[in-house]
C-alpha positions as CSV (number, residue, x, y, z in Angstrom):
1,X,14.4,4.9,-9.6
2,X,12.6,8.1,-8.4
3,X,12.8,10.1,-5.1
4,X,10.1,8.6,-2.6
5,X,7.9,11.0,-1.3
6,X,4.9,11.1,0.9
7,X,1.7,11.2,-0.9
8,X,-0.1,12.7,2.2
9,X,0.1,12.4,6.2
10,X,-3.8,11.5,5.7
11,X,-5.9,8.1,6.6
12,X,-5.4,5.5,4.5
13,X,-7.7,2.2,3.7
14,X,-6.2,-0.8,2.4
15,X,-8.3,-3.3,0.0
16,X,-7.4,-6.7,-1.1
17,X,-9.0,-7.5,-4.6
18,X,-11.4,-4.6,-3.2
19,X,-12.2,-6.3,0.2
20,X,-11.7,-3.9,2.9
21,X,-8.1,-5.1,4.8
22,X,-7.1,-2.4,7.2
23,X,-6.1,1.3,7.6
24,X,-2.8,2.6,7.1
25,X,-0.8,5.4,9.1
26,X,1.4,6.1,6.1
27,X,2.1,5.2,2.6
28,X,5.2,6.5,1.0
29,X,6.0,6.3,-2.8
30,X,7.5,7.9,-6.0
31,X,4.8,9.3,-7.1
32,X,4.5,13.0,-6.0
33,X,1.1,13.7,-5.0
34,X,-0.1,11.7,-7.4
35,X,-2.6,14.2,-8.8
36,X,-1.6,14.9,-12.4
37,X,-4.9,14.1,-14.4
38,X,-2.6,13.7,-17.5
39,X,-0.8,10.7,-15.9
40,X,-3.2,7.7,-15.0
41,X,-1.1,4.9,-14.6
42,X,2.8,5.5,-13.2
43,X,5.5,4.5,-14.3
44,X,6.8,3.7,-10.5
45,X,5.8,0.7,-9.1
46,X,6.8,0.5,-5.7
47,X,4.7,1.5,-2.5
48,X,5.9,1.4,1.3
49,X,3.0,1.1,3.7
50,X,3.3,1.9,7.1
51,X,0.3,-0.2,8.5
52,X,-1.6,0.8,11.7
53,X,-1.7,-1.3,15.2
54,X,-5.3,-2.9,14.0
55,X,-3.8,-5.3,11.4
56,X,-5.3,-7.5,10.0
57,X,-4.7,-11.1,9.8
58,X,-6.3,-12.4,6.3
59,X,-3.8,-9.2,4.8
60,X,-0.8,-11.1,6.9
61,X,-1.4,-13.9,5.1
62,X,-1.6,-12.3,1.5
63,X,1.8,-10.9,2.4
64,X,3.5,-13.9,3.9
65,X,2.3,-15.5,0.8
66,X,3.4,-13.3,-1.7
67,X,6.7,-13.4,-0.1
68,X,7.0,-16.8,-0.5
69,X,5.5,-17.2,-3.5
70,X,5.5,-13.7,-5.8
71,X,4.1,-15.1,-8.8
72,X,1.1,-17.1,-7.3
73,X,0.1,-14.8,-4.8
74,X,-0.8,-11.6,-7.3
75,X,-3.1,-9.2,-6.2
76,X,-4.7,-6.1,-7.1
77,X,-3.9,-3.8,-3.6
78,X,-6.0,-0.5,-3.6
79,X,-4.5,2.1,-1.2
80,X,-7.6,4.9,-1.0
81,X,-6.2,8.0,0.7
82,X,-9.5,9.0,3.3
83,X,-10.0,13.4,4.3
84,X,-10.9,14.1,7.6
85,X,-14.7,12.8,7.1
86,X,-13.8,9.6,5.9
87,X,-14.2,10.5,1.9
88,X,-12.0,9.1,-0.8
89,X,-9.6,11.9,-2.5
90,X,-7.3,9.8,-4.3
91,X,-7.2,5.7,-5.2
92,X,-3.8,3.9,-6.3
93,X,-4.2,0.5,-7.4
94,X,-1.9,-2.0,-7.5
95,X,-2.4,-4.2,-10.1
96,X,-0.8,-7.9,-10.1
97,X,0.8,-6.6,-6.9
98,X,3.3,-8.7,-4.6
99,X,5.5,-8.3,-1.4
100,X,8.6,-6.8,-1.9
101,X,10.0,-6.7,1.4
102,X,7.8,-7.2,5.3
103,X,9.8,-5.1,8.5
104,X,8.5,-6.6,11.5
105,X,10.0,-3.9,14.6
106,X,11.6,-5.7,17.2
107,X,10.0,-6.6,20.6
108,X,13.1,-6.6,22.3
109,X,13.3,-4.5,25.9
110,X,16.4,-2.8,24.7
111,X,14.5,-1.5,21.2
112,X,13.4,1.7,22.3
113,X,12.6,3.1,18.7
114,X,9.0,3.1,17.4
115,X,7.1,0.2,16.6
116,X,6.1,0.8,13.0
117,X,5.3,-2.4,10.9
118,X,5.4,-1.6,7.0
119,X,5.9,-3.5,3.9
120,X,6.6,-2.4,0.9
121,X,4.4,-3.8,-2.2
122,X,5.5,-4.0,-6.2
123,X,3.5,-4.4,-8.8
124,X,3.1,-4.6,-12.7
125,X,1.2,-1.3,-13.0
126,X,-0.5,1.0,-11.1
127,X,-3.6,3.4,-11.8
128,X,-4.1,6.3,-10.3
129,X,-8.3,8.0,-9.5
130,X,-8.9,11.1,-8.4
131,X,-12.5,11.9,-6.8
């Protein structure tokens, strides 16, 4: 397995079989930066997404799903990486994508780390678009 590394400290938007999901703070993956025109599809097939407070609650259930049920829930994920007006620079999708793993933080009073919800996604390919 390759060293993850982030692919940028940018916005992020989240599509589900391209409907719009949410924004992401993060997403983390083995893919450098993910810019080498010579490489469309990766080899690595793992992505860790740190998701943003304004979840939302149809991508919850894709997840919850997928968890349960990895085969039947497949979907193509597209993580678009946003610059600072809101333009696409780079697109990674996920194809026949499932949940690999969901880390809910802990509400506890004691927890005083941060709250960061992410869940990392596999998939059977990936393709990679610059714009």
């Amino acid at each position: 397995m390759q060293t993850q590394d982030k692919i940028s400290t940018g916005m992020f938007r989240i599509d589900l079989d391209r409907f719009f999901m949410e924004q992401a703070r993060r997403v983390v993956s083995g893919l450098g930066d993910g810019r080498d025109d010579h490489q469309p599809e990766a080899e690595q097939r793992e992505v860790t997404i740190t998701r943003s407070p304004d979840k939302s609650e149809v991508f919850d259930r894709w997840i919850r799903q997928s968890l349960k049920d990895p085969h039947g829930a497949r979907a193509t994920i597209t993580i678009t990486e946003l610059d600072s007006h809101g333009e696409p620079v780079l697109a990674i999708s996920l194809i026949n994508a499932w949940t690999r793993s969901w880390n809910v933080p802990s509400l506890e009073a004691g927890n005083a780390g941060p709250a960061n919800e992410t869940v990392t996604l596999s998939c059977d390919r990936m393709k990679i678009e610059q714009f």
